[in-house]
GROMACS .gro file of C-alpha atoms in nm:
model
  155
    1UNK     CA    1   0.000   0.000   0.000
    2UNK     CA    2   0.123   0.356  -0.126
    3UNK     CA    3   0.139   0.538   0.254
    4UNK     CA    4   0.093   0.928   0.172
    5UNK     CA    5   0.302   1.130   0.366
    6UNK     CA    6   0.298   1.466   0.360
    7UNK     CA    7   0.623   1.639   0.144
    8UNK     CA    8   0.944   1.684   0.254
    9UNK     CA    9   0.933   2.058   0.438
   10UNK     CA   10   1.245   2.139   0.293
   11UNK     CA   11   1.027   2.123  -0.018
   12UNK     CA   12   0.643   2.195   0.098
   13UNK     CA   13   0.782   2.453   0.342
   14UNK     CA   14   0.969   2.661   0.119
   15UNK     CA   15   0.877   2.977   0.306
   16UNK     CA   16   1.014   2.889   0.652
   17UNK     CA   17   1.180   3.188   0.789
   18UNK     CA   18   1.333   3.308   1.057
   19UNK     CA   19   1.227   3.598   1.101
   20UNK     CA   20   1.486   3.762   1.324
   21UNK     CA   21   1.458   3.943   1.596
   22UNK     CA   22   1.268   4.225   1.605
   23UNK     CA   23   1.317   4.487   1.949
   24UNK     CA   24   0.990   4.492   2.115
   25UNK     CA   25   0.939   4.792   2.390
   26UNK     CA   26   1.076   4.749   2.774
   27UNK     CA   27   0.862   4.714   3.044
   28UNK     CA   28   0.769   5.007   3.214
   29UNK     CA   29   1.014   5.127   3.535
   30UNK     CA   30   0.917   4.983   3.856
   31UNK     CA   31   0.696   4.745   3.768
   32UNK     CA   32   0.732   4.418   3.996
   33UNK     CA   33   0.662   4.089   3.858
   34UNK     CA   34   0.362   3.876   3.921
   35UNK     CA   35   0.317   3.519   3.863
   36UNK     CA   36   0.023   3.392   3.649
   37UNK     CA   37  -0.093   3.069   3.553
   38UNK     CA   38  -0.116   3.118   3.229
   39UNK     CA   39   0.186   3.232   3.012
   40UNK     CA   40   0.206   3.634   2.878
   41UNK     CA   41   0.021   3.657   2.540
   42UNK     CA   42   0.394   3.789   2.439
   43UNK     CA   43   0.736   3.767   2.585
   44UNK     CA   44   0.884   4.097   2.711
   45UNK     CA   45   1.246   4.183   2.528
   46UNK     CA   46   1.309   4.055   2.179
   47UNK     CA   47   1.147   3.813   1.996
   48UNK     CA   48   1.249   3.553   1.741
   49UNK     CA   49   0.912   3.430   1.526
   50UNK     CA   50   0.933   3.159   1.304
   51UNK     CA   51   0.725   3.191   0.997
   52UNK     CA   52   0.674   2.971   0.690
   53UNK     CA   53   0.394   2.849   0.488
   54UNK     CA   54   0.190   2.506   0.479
   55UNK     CA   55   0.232   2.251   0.263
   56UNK     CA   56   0.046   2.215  -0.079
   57UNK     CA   57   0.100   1.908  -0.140
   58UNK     CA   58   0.217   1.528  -0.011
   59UNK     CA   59   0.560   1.305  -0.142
   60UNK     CA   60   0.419   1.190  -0.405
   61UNK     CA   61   0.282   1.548  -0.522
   62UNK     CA   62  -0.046   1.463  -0.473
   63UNK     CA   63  -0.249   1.802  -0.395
   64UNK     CA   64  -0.301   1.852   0.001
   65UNK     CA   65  -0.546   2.073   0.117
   66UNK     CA   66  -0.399   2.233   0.451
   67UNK     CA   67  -0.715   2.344   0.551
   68UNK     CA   68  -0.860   2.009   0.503
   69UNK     CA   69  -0.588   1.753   0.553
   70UNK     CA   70  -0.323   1.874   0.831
   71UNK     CA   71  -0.371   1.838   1.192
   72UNK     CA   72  -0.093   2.031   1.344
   73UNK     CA   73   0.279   2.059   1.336
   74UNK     CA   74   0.545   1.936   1.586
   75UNK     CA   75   0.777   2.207   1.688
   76UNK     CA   76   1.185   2.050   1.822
   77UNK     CA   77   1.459   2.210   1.947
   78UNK     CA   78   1.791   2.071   1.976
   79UNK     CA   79   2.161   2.190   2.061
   80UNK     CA   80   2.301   2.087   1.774
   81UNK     CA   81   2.095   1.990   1.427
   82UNK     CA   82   2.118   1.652   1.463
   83UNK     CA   83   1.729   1.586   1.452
   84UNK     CA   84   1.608   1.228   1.460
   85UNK     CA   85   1.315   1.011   1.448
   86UNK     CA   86   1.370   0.964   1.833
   87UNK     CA   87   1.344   1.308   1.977
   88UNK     CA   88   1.040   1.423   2.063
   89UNK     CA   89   0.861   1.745   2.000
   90UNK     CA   90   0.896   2.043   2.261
   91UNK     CA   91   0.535   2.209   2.094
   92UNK     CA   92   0.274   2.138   1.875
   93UNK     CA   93   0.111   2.387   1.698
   94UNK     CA   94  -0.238   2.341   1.562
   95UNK     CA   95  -0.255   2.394   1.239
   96UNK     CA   96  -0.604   2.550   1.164
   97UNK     CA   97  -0.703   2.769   1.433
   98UNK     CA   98  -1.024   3.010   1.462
   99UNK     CA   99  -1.039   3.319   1.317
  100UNK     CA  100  -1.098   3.629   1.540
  101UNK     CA  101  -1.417   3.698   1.554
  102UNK     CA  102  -1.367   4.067   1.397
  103UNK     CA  103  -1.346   3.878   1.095
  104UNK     CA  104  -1.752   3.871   1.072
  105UNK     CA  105  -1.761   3.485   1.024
  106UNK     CA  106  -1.759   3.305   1.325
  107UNK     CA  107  -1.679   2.918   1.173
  108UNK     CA  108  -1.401   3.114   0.954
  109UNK     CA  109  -1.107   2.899   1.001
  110UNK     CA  110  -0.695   3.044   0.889
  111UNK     CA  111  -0.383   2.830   0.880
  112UNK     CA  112  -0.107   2.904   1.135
  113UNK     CA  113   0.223   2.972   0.983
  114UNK     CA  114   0.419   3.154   1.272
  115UNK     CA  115   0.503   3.078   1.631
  116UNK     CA  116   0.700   3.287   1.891
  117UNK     CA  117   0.988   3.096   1.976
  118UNK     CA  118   1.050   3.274   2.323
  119UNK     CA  119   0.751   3.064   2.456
  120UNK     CA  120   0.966   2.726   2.422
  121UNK     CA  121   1.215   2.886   2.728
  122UNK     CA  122   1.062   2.715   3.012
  123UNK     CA  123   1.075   2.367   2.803
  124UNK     CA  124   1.428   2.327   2.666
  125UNK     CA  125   1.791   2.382   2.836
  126UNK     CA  126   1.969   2.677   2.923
  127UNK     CA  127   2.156   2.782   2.658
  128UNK     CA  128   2.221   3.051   2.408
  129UNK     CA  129   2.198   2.849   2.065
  130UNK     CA  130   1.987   2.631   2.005
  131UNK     CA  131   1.837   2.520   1.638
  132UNK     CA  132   1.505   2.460   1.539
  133UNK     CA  133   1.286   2.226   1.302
  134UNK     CA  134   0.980   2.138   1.203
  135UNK     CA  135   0.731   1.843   1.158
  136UNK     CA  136   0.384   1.871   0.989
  137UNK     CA  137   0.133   1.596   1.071
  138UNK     CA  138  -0.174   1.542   0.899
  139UNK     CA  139  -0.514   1.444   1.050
  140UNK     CA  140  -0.455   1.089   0.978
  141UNK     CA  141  -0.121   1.108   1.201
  142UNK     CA  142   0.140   1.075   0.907
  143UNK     CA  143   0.434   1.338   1.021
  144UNK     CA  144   0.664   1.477   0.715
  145UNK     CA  145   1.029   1.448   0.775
  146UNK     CA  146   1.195   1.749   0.954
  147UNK     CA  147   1.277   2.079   0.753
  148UNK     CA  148   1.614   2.153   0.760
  149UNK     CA  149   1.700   2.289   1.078
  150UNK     CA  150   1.739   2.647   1.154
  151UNK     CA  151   1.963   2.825   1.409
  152UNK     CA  152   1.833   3.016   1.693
  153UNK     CA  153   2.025   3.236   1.902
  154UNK     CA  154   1.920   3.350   2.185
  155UNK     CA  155   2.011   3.758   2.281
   0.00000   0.00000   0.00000
């Protein structure tokens, strides 16, 4: 049996980007911290998105509909860009999410294609460099292979 899996991201994912880091504002002066349950909407400092686009298509070119056919994609980190088949994600990332509800259509759906890295701190080692890749998994479970890694340094 022919197994479709979805393309090679190096391929399907031909938009991944790093985008940077782009200087956010400081926090205001005298300001003391206050612990929450749930994690800031955005990190305060700098910020390091990665961006890229969804796949069109599966291995064997076959046309995939991302709205339709992914589920989400696996997010890894690593200190060195080694990435194998037995690490496990750090995030995933859903792949169709809601659209706000300013957007007049509340069942509007839109694909996810960036994720603030800062928000993987509290889940992977201290460090200053670390490098970054990418799984996309459809809804029947079949993963892609990584995307070539790319290098993220932290300021």
């Amino acid at each position: 049996m022919l197994h479709r899996h979805i393309g090679k991201l190096s391929a399907l994912l031909a938009g991944w980007i790093l985008i940077g880091v782009f200087a956010v504002g400081c926090g205001g002066g005298g300001e003391s911290a206050v612990e929450s349950p749930t994690p800031p909407v955005s990190p305060a400092g700098p910020v390091s998105v990665l961006a890229w686009d969804p796949p069109s298509s599966y291995m064997d070119n076959v046309t995939l509909d991302p709205y339709r056919d992914l589920g989400h994609y696996e997010v890894y980190v690593r200190q060195d860009p080694n990435f194998s088949n037995d690490d496990l994600p750090v995030a995933l990332i859903a792949a169709v999410i809601d659209a706000p509800s300013s957007a007049g259509n509340p069942t509007a759906k839109i694909l996810e294609t960036e994720f603030v890295l800062e928000n993987l701190e509290p889940y992977i080692p201290a460090g200053n460099r670390y490098f970054v890749s990418l799984k996309s998994v459809g809804i029947d479970g079949q993963k892609s292979e990584f995307m070539p890694p790319v290098t993220w340094d932290k300021i």
